[in-house]
CSV table of C-alpha atoms in Angstrom, one decimal:
chain,number,residue,atom,x,y,z
A,263,MET,CA,22.7,-81.2,-30.6
A,264,ASN,CA,23.4,-77.5,-30.3
A,265,ILE,CA,22.4,-75.2,-27.5
A,266,GLY,CA,19.1,-73.8,-29.3
A,267,GLU,CA,18.2,-77.4,-29.6
A,268,ILE,CA,18.7,-78.5,-26.0
A,269,ILE,CA,16.9,-75.3,-24.6
A,270,ARG,CA,13.9,-76.0,-26.9
A,271,GLN,CA,13.9,-79.6,-25.7
A,272,SER,CA,13.9,-78.1,-22.1
A,273,ILE,CA,11.2,-75.9,-22.6
A,274,GLY,CA,9.0,-78.8,-24.0
A,275,SER,CA,10.0,-80.9,-20.9
A,276,LEU,CA,8.7,-78.2,-18.9
A,277,LEU,CA,5.2,-77.7,-21.0
A,278,ARG,CA,4.8,-81.3,-20.5
A,279,ASN,CA,4.9,-81.2,-16.9
A,280,ARG,CA,3.4,-78.0,-16.4
A,281,LEU,CA,2.2,-77.9,-12.8
A,282,ARG,CA,5.6,-79.7,-11.7
A,283,SER,CA,7.5,-77.1,-13.5
A,284,GLY,CA,5.5,-74.3,-12.2
A,285,LEU,CA,5.7,-75.3,-8.7
A,286,THR,CA,9.7,-75.4,-9.1
A,287,MET,CA,10.0,-72.4,-11.1
A,288,LEU,CA,7.8,-70.6,-8.2
A,289,GLY,CA,10.6,-71.4,-5.8
A,290,ILE,CA,13.4,-70.2,-7.9
A,291,ALA,CA,11.3,-67.1,-8.6
A,292,TRP,CA,10.4,-66.4,-4.7
A,293,GLY,CA,14.0,-66.9,-3.7
A,294,LEU,CA,15.5,-64.4,-6.4
A,295,VAL,CA,12.9,-61.9,-5.2
A,296,THR,CA,14.3,-62.1,-1.8
A,297,VAL,CA,17.9,-61.7,-2.9
A,298,VAL,CA,17.0,-58.5,-5.0
A,299,LEU,CA,15.0,-57.3,-2.3
A,300,LEU,CA,17.9,-58.0,0.4
A,301,LEU,CA,20.5,-56.6,-1.8
A,302,SER,CA,18.6,-53.7,-2.7
A,303,TYR,CA,17.9,-52.6,0.8
A,304,GLY,CA,21.7,-53.3,1.9
A,305,LYS,CA,22.8,-51.3,-0.8
A,306,SER,CA,20.4,-48.2,0.0
A,307,LEU,CA,20.9,-48.3,3.7
A,308,GLY,CA,24.9,-48.4,3.3
A,309,ARG,CA,24.5,-45.5,0.5
A,310,GLU,CA,22.1,-43.3,2.9
A,311,VAL,CA,24.5,-44.2,6.2
A,312,LEU,CA,27.7,-42.9,4.2
A,313,ASN,CA,25.9,-39.9,2.6
A,314,GLY,CA,24.4,-39.2,5.9
A,315,PHE,CA,28.5,-39.2,7.1
A,316,LEU,CA,29.9,-37.4,4.3
A,317,GLY,CA,27.5,-34.5,5.1
A,318,LEU,CA,30.4,-33.6,6.8
A,319,GLY,CA,32.5,-33.3,4.1
A,320,ASP,CA,34.5,-34.8,1.4
A,321,ASN,CA,37.9,-36.0,2.6
A,322,VAL,CA,37.9,-33.9,5.4
A,323,ILE,CA,40.7,-33.6,8.1
A,324,MET,CA,40.4,-31.6,11.1
A,325,ILE,CA,43.3,-31.3,13.6
A,326,TRP,CA,43.1,-29.2,16.9
A,327,GLY,CA,45.9,-28.6,20.0
A,328,GLY,CA,46.5,-31.0,22.3
A,329,GLN,CA,48.9,-31.8,24.8
A,330,THR,CA,52.5,-33.3,24.7
A,331,SER,CA,53.7,-36.8,26.1
A,332,MET,CA,57.2,-36.7,24.7
A,333,GLN,CA,59.8,-34.5,25.5
A,334,ALA,CA,61.0,-32.6,22.0
A,335,GLY,CA,62.8,-29.3,21.2
A,336,GLY,CA,63.8,-28.5,24.6
A,337,GLU,CA,60.4,-28.9,25.8
A,338,ARG,CA,59.2,-31.1,28.6
A,339,ALA,CA,56.2,-33.3,28.1
A,340,GLY,CA,52.7,-32.2,29.1
A,341,GLN,CA,53.3,-28.9,27.3
A,342,ARG,CA,49.8,-27.5,26.1
A,343,VAL,CA,49.9,-27.2,22.2
A,344,LYS,CA,47.7,-24.2,21.1
A,345,PHE,CA,47.5,-23.2,17.5
A,346,ARG,CA,48.6,-19.4,16.8
A,347,ASP,CA,48.2,-17.2,13.7
A,348,GLY,CA,50.0,-17.9,11.1
A,349,ASP,CA,49.9,-21.5,11.5
A,350,THR,CA,47.4,-22.4,8.9
A,351,GLU,CA,49.1,-20.2,6.5
A,352,ALA,CA,52.4,-21.9,7.1
A,353,ILE,CA,50.5,-25.3,6.6
A,354,ARG,CA,49.0,-23.6,3.0
A,355,ASP,CA,52.8,-22.5,1.9
A,356,THR,CA,54.7,-25.6,2.8
A,357,VAL,CA,52.3,-28.6,2.1
A,358,PRO,CA,52.1,-29.1,-1.9
A,359,PHE,CA,49.6,-31.6,-2.1
A,360,LEU,CA,46.5,-30.3,0.1
A,361,ARG,CA,43.5,-29.1,-2.3
A,362,ALA,CA,42.5,-27.0,0.6
A,363,VAL,CA,43.0,-25.5,4.2
A,364,SER,CA,41.0,-23.2,6.7
A,365,SER,CA,41.3,-22.2,10.1
A,366,GLU,CA,38.1,-22.6,12.1
A,367,THR,CA,36.7,-20.8,15.4
A,368,ASP,CA,33.6,-22.1,17.2
A,369,ASP,CA,32.0,-20.2,19.6
A,370,THR,CA,28.3,-19.3,21.1
A,371,PHE,CA,27.2,-15.9,19.7
A,372,SER,CA,24.4,-13.9,20.9
A,373,PHE,CA,22.0,-12.9,17.4
A,374,LYS,CA,19.5,-10.1,17.7
A,375,TYR,CA,17.1,-9.3,15.1
A,376,GLY,CA,14.3,-6.6,16.0
A,377,SER,CA,13.5,-7.3,19.4
A,378,LYS,CA,14.4,-11.0,19.2
A,379,VAL,CA,17.4,-12.3,20.6
A,380,VAL,CA,19.0,-15.9,20.0
A,381,ASN,CA,21.9,-18.0,20.8
A,382,ILE,CA,23.6,-19.4,18.0
A,383,GLN,CA,26.7,-21.6,17.8
A,384,SER,CA,28.6,-20.2,14.8
A,385,LYS,CA,32.0,-21.1,13.1
A,386,ALA,CA,34.3,-18.4,11.8
A,387,ILE,CA,36.0,-19.9,8.8
A,388,GLU,CA,38.1,-18.9,5.8
A,389,TYR,CA,37.0,-19.2,2.5
A,390,PRO,CA,38.3,-22.4,1.1
A,391,TYR,CA,35.7,-24.2,4.2
A,392,GLY,CA,32.7,-24.2,2.1
A,393,GLU,CA,33.4,-26.4,-0.8
A,394,MET,CA,35.3,-28.9,1.4
A,395,ARG,CA,32.2,-29.2,4.1
A,396,ARG,CA,29.9,-29.0,1.4
A,397,LEU,CA,28.2,-25.7,2.5
A,398,LYS,CA,25.6,-25.2,-0.5
A,399,VAL,CA,23.6,-22.1,-0.2
A,400,GLU,CA,20.0,-22.3,-0.9
A,401,SER,CA,19.0,-18.5,-0.9
A,402,GLY,CA,21.7,-15.5,-1.3
A,403,ARG,CA,25.4,-16.6,-2.1
A,404,TYR,CA,28.3,-17.9,-0.7
A,405,PHE,CA,31.5,-15.7,0.8
A,406,GLU,CA,33.7,-14.6,-1.9
A,407,PRO,CA,37.4,-13.6,-1.9
A,408,ALA,CA,36.3,-10.0,-1.2
A,409,ASP,CA,34.4,-10.7,2.2
A,410,PHE,CA,37.9,-11.6,3.7
A,411,THR,CA,40.1,-9.1,2.0
A,412,ASP,CA,38.0,-6.2,3.0
A,413,HIS,CA,37.0,-7.5,6.1
A,414,ARG,CA,33.1,-7.4,5.6
A,415,GLN,CA,30.8,-7.9,8.3
A,416,VAL,CA,28.7,-10.5,6.6
A,417,VAL,CA,27.0,-14.0,8.0
A,418,ILE,CA,25.8,-16.9,6.6
A,419,PHE,CA,23.0,-19.0,8.4
A,420,GLY,CA,22.3,-22.9,8.5
A,421,ALA,CA,18.8,-23.5,7.6
A,422,HIS,CA,17.7,-24.7,11.0
A,423,ALA,CA,19.6,-21.6,12.3
A,424,ALA,CA,17.9,-19.2,10.0
A,425,GLN,CA,14.7,-20.4,11.2
A,426,LYS,CA,15.2,-20.2,14.6
A,427,LEU,CA,15.9,-16.0,14.5
A,428,PHE,CA,13.9,-15.9,11.7
A,429,ASN,CA,10.9,-17.6,12.1
A,430,GLY,CA,10.2,-18.4,8.4
A,431,PHE,CA,10.9,-14.5,7.1
A,432,PRO,CA,13.5,-14.4,4.5
A,433,PRO,CA,17.0,-13.3,5.8
A,434,VAL,CA,18.9,-12.5,3.0
A,435,GLY,CA,19.7,-8.9,2.8
A,436,GLU,CA,18.8,-8.4,6.5
A,437,SER,CA,21.1,-7.1,9.1
A,438,VAL,CA,21.5,-8.6,12.3
A,439,ASN,CA,23.4,-7.5,15.6
A,440,ILE,CA,26.0,-10.2,16.7
A,441,GLU,CA,27.7,-9.3,19.9
A,442,GLY,CA,26.7,-5.9,19.6
A,443,HIS,CA,28.2,-5.6,16.2
A,444,VAL,CA,25.9,-5.2,12.7
A,445,PHE,CA,26.2,-8.0,10.2
A,446,GLN,CA,24.4,-8.5,6.7
A,447,VAL,CA,22.9,-11.9,6.1
A,448,ILE,CA,24.6,-12.7,2.7
A,449,GLY,CA,22.8,-16.2,2.5
A,450,VAL,CA,20.9,-19.3,3.8
A,451,LEU,CA,22.4,-23.1,3.5
A,452,GLU,CA,20.4,-26.0,1.9
A,453,ASN,CA,18.9,-28.3,4.9
A,454,LYS,CA,21.4,-31.0,4.3
A,455,ILE,CA,21.7,-34.6,6.1
A,456,GLN,CA,24.6,-34.9,8.3
A,457,ASP,CA,25.1,-37.2,11.3
A,458,SER,CA,28.5,-36.7,12.1
A,459,SER,CA,29.5,-33.1,13.1
A,460,ASN,CA,31.8,-30.9,15.3
A,461,ASN,CA,30.2,-28.8,17.7
A,462,GLY,CA,26.9,-29.2,16.0
A,463,PRO,CA,25.3,-29.7,12.6
A,464,ASP,CA,25.8,-27.0,9.7
A,465,ASN,CA,22.2,-26.7,9.6
A,466,GLU,CA,22.2,-25.0,13.2
A,467,ASN,CA,25.3,-22.9,12.7
A,468,ALA,CA,26.0,-19.6,11.6
A,469,PHE,CA,29.4,-18.8,9.7
A,470,VAL,CA,31.4,-15.5,9.6
A,471,PRO,CA,34.7,-14.8,8.4
A,472,PHE,CA,37.6,-16.1,10.2
A,473,ASP,CA,38.8,-12.2,10.8
A,474,MET,CA,35.7,-11.3,12.5
A,475,MET,CA,36.8,-12.9,15.5
A,476,ARG,CA,39.2,-10.1,16.0
A,477,LEU,CA,36.0,-8.2,16.2
A,478,LEU,CA,33.6,-10.2,18.1
A,479,ARG,CA,36.1,-11.8,20.8
A,480,ASN,CA,39.3,-9.9,20.1
A,481,GLN,CA,40.9,-13.3,18.9
A,482,ARG,CA,43.5,-14.3,16.1
A,483,ASP,CA,44.4,-17.7,16.8
A,484,PRO,CA,42.2,-20.6,15.3
A,485,ASP,CA,40.6,-23.3,17.7
A,486,SER,CA,41.1,-25.8,15.0
A,487,ILE,CA,42.6,-26.3,11.3
A,488,VAL,CA,40.6,-28.3,8.5
A,489,PHE,CA,42.1,-29.2,5.4
A,490,GLN,CA,41.6,-31.4,2.4
A,491,PRO,CA,44.3,-34.0,0.7
A,492,VAL,CA,44.3,-33.9,-3.3
A,493,SER,CA,42.6,-37.4,-2.9
A,494,GLY,CA,41.7,-39.5,-0.6
A,495,ASP,CA,44.2,-41.9,-1.0
A,496,MET,CA,46.9,-39.4,0.5
A,497,HIS,CA,45.1,-38.8,3.5
A,498,ILE,CA,48.0,-40.2,5.7
A,499,LYS,CA,50.8,-38.6,3.9
A,500,ALA,CA,48.8,-35.3,4.3
A,501,ILE,CA,48.5,-35.9,8.0
A,502,GLN,CA,52.0,-36.7,8.4
A,503,ALA,CA,53.1,-33.7,6.3
A,504,VAL,CA,51.0,-31.3,8.6
A,505,ARG,CA,52.0,-32.6,11.7
A,506,ALA,CA,55.7,-32.0,10.7
A,507,VAL,CA,55.0,-28.2,10.0
A,508,LEU,CA,53.3,-27.8,13.4
A,509,ALA,CA,56.0,-29.9,15.1
A,510,GLN,CA,58.5,-27.4,14.0
A,511,ARG,CA,56.3,-24.3,14.8
A,512,HIS,CA,55.3,-25.8,18.3
A,513,HIS,CA,58.3,-27.6,19.3
A,514,PHE,CA,57.1,-31.2,19.7
A,515,ASP,CA,57.8,-34.4,18.3
A,516,PRO,CA,55.8,-35.2,14.9
A,517,LYS,CA,55.3,-38.6,16.3
A,518,ASP,CA,53.5,-37.5,19.3
A,519,ASP,CA,49.9,-38.5,18.4
A,520,LYS,CA,48.5,-36.7,21.7
A,521,ALA,CA,50.3,-33.4,20.9
A,522,ILE,CA,47.5,-32.8,18.2
A,523,GLY,CA,44.3,-34.4,18.0
A,524,THR,CA,43.1,-35.5,14.7
A,525,TRP,CA,39.9,-36.2,13.2
A,526,ASP,CA,40.7,-38.2,9.7
A,527,THR,CA,36.9,-38.6,8.1
A,528,VAL,CA,38.8,-40.8,5.2
A,529,ALA,CA,39.6,-43.2,7.5
A,530,ASP,CA,36.2,-43.2,9.1
A,531,SER,CA,34.4,-43.1,5.5
A,532,ALA,CA,36.5,-46.2,4.7
A,533,GLU,CA,35.4,-47.9,7.8
A,534,ILE,CA,31.5,-47.2,6.7
A,535,MET,CA,32.1,-48.5,3.5
A,536,GLN,CA,33.5,-51.7,4.9
A,537,PHE,CA,30.3,-52.0,7.0
A,538,SER,CA,27.9,-51.5,3.9
A,539,THR,CA,29.9,-54.1,2.2
A,540,ALA,CA,29.5,-56.5,4.8
A,541,LEU,CA,25.9,-55.7,5.4
A,542,GLU,CA,25.4,-56.2,1.7
A,543,LEU,CA,27.0,-59.8,1.6
A,544,LEU,CA,25.5,-60.9,4.6
A,545,LEU,CA,21.9,-60.2,3.0
A,546,GLY,CA,23.1,-61.7,-0.1
A,547,ILE,CA,24.3,-64.8,1.8
A,548,ILE,CA,20.7,-64.8,3.6
A,549,GLY,CA,19.1,-64.3,-0.3
A,550,ALA,CA,21.3,-66.9,-1.5
A,551,MET,CA,20.1,-69.5,0.8
A,552,THR,CA,16.8,-68.5,0.0
A,553,LEU,CA,17.3,-69.2,-3.3
A,554,GLY,CA,19.1,-72.3,-2.5
A,555,VAL,CA,15.6,-73.7,-1.5
A,556,GLY,CA,14.4,-73.3,-5.0
A,557,GLY,CA,18.0,-75.0,-6.0
A,558,VAL,CA,16.4,-78.0,-4.1
A,559,GLY,CA,13.5,-78.0,-6.2
A,560,VAL,CA,15.6,-77.8,-9.4
A,561,MET,CA,17.8,-80.5,-8.6
A,562,ASN,CA,14.6,-82.8,-7.8
A,563,ILE,CA,12.9,-82.0,-11.0
A,564,MET,CA,16.2,-82.4,-12.9
A,565,LEU,CA,16.8,-86.1,-10.8
A,566,VAL,CA,13.1,-87.2,-11.6
A,567,SER,CA,13.8,-86.1,-15.4
A,568,VAL,CA,17.1,-88.5,-15.8
A,569,THR,CA,15.0,-91.3,-14.2
A,570,GLU,CA,12.4,-90.7,-16.7
A,571,ARG,CA,14.6,-90.2,-19.3
A,572,THR,CA,17.0,-93.5,-18.8
A,573,ARG,CA,16.3,-95.0,-22.3
A,574,GLU,CA,16.8,-92.1,-24.2
A,575,ILE,CA,20.1,-91.8,-22.5
A,576,GLY,CA,21.2,-95.0,-23.1
A,577,LEU,CA,20.3,-94.5,-26.9
A,578,LEU,CA,22.2,-91.4,-27.1
A,579,LYS,CA,25.2,-93.3,-25.5
A,580,ALA,CA,24.7,-96.1,-28.1
A,581,LEU,CA,24.9,-93.8,-30.7
A,582,GLY,CA,28.1,-92.0,-29.8
A,583,ALA,CA,27.4,-89.6,-27.3
A,584,LYS,CA,30.2,-88.9,-24.8
A,585,ARG,CA,29.7,-88.3,-21.5
A,586,ARG,CA,30.3,-84.6,-21.5
A,587,ASP,CA,27.7,-84.1,-24.1
A,588,ILE,CA,25.3,-85.8,-21.7
A,589,LEU,CA,26.5,-83.7,-19.1
A,590,SER,CA,26.0,-80.6,-20.8
A,591,GLN,CA,22.7,-81.4,-21.7
A,592,PHE,CA,21.5,-82.0,-18.7
A,593,LEU,CA,23.5,-78.9,-17.1
A,594,LEU,CA,22.2,-76.6,-19.8
A,595,GLU,CA,18.3,-78.1,-19.1
A,596,SER,CA,18.9,-77.1,-15.7
A,597,LEU,CA,20.0,-73.5,-16.5
A,598,THR,CA,17.0,-73.1,-18.8
A,599,LEU,CA,14.8,-73.9,-16.2
A,600,THR,CA,16.6,-71.5,-13.8
A,601,PHE,CA,17.1,-68.7,-15.7
A,602,ILE,CA,13.6,-68.8,-17.2
A,603,ALA,CA,12.5,-68.8,-13.5
A,604,GLY,CA,14.6,-66.1,-12.7
A,605,VAL,CA,13.9,-63.7,-15.5
A,606,ILE,CA,10.0,-63.9,-14.4
A,607,GLY,CA,11.5,-63.6,-10.4
A,608,MET,CA,13.4,-60.5,-11.4
A,609,MET,CA,10.3,-58.4,-13.2
A,610,ILE,CA,8.1,-59.4,-10.1
A,611,ALA,CA,11.1,-58.2,-7.8
A,612,ILE,CA,11.4,-54.8,-9.9
A,613,ALA,CA,7.7,-54.8,-9.4
A,614,VAL,CA,7.4,-55.2,-6.0
A,615,ALA,CA,10.4,-52.9,-5.0
A,616,TYR,CA,8.3,-49.8,-6.9
A,617,MET,CA,5.3,-50.7,-4.8
A,618,ILE,CA,7.2,-50.8,-1.3
A,619,PRO,CA,7.3,-47.2,-0.2
A,620,PRO,CA,10.4,-45.6,1.3
A,621,MET,CA,11.5,-46.4,4.4
A,622,PRO,CA,11.9,-43.6,6.7
A,623,LEU,CA,15.9,-43.2,7.6
A,624,TYR,CA,16.8,-39.3,8.0
A,625,SER,CA,13.8,-37.7,6.5
A,626,ASP,CA,11.9,-37.4,9.8
A,627,ILE,CA,15.1,-36.3,11.7
A,628,TYR,CA,16.2,-33.6,9.1
A,629,LYS,CA,12.7,-32.7,7.5
A,630,THR,CA,13.8,-33.3,3.9
A,631,ALA,CA,11.8,-33.4,1.1
A,632,ASN,CA,10.9,-36.0,-1.2
A,633,HIS,CA,12.0,-38.9,0.8
A,634,GLU,CA,15.5,-37.5,0.6
A,635,GLY,CA,17.8,-39.8,2.8
A,636,ASP,CA,15.3,-42.4,3.1
A,637,ILE,CA,15.9,-46.1,2.1
A,638,ILE,CA,14.3,-46.8,-1.3
A,639,LEU,CA,14.3,-50.5,-2.7
A,640,ARG,CA,15.4,-50.2,-6.4
A,641,ALA,CA,16.7,-53.2,-8.4
A,642,SER,CA,19.8,-51.4,-9.8
A,643,PRO,CA,22.1,-53.0,-12.6
A,644,GLU,CA,24.5,-53.8,-10.1
A,645,VAL,CA,22.1,-55.7,-7.9
A,646,MET,CA,20.5,-57.6,-11.1
A,647,LEU,CA,23.8,-58.5,-12.0
A,648,ILE,CA,24.8,-60.0,-8.6
A,649,SER,CA,21.8,-61.6,-8.3
A,650,PHE,CA,21.8,-63.2,-11.6
A,651,VAL,CA,25.7,-64.5,-10.8
A,652,ILE,CA,24.0,-66.2,-7.5
A,653,LEU,CA,21.3,-67.4,-9.6
A,654,ALA,CA,23.7,-69.0,-12.0
A,655,ALA,CA,25.7,-70.5,-9.5
A,656,VAL,CA,22.3,-72.0,-7.9
A,657,GLY,CA,21.5,-73.5,-11.6
A,658,ILE,CA,24.9,-74.9,-11.9
A,659,VAL,CA,25.1,-76.6,-8.2
A,660,SER,CA,21.7,-77.9,-8.6
A,661,GLY,CA,22.1,-79.3,-12.1
A,662,LEU,CA,25.4,-80.7,-11.6
A,663,LEU,CA,24.3,-83.6,-9.3
A,664,PRO,CA,21.9,-84.9,-12.0
A,665,ALA,CA,23.7,-84.3,-15.0
A,666,ILE,CA,26.7,-86.1,-13.4
A,667,ARG,CA,24.4,-89.0,-12.7
A,668,ALA,CA,22.8,-89.0,-16.4
A,669,SER,CA,26.4,-89.0,-17.8
A,670,HIS,CA,27.5,-92.0,-15.9
A,671,MET,CA,25.1,-94.1,-16.8
A,672,ASP,CA,25.9,-97.8,-18.4
A,673,PRO,CA,24.2,-97.6,-22.1
A,674,VAL,CA,23.4,-101.3,-22.0
A,675,VAL,CA,21.7,-100.7,-18.5
A,676,ALA,CA,19.8,-97.7,-19.7
A,677,LEU,CA,18.3,-99.5,-22.7
A,678,ARG,CA,17.1,-102.4,-20.4
A,679,HIS,CA,15.4,-99.7,-17.8
A,680,GLU,CA,11.4,-100.0,-18.1
């Protein structure tokens, strides 16, 4: 008997017992809807949490000066490590597998526009900083190399910082007074989701060329250095290489973890992804257990079917059917019942997912448009594939016991069954 014939027999059996089959299929369909919605929720939540963290930047590593805890280079422990002018250039010239390197200094400056004066947290940065930190300009432009080489007095505002100073008036092209010096506004950043930051989110910051710190604070040395390896897999190697360069310049042991503070966002991203995977796995297990309840119904209806068809099984065996033939037939019947209910459940799940409105996560905090950053339930191809794998497992487990029972029947006893 071929697979097509078995499937036709299975459908015929379902139609002969419509109420019983319908109730059994309802349990499977309900379980699959639960699996799809839970997996969709876990996937969406994990994705948005990761994207919120990655608002900080892609594969970004930040380092800053600390205090030595080991003797090295003729220096005693306890020495303060403070970055100097030239450290960033030394890293850029010495470490070949870095995509970008930038100095950074954070400070609060007094901004004046017209009669309004506002204190705004500001960052002095170098040109490569914007791409590393995902600084996307909504209006105006980002810095260009000439802004740094020509020592132009220009500034870019984060979305909220611009609103704070300009109250909705278009800032680009306007001039502002920063600590007594006139700067031209060349751009305003997009409002972005960022739930991790160093000294405040980018939405609240203003950005000026690093050399302007010499004008605003008479400062040439960076507070910190930001760099990005050519790939995330090289983050540890990049940190070790940068520490070696700075250790040579500042006379400390490269293995001294306290000499330099490090924020490795690549490692943090991996931990968030592990959390996301664990959450999806937990929700998938919960959904699979719900689907398993429907599987019990499938097992029950198949056991009843085996009992009702005992003489048929005996006849098949008397005509030469082997155990594996009987096993395959009843297992395929179980899978047919399961997957028909699964297809119905998947269609219901897709419809229900679209009917459920986006669940707020970041939109209320960051005032984003079009529910950006919220949890949106959608049955993605990946979720559908995982759901059907779980469904197949439930179908096999549910049909295996009845199929084994049928295949082990004695043909003589089965033919005598009334």
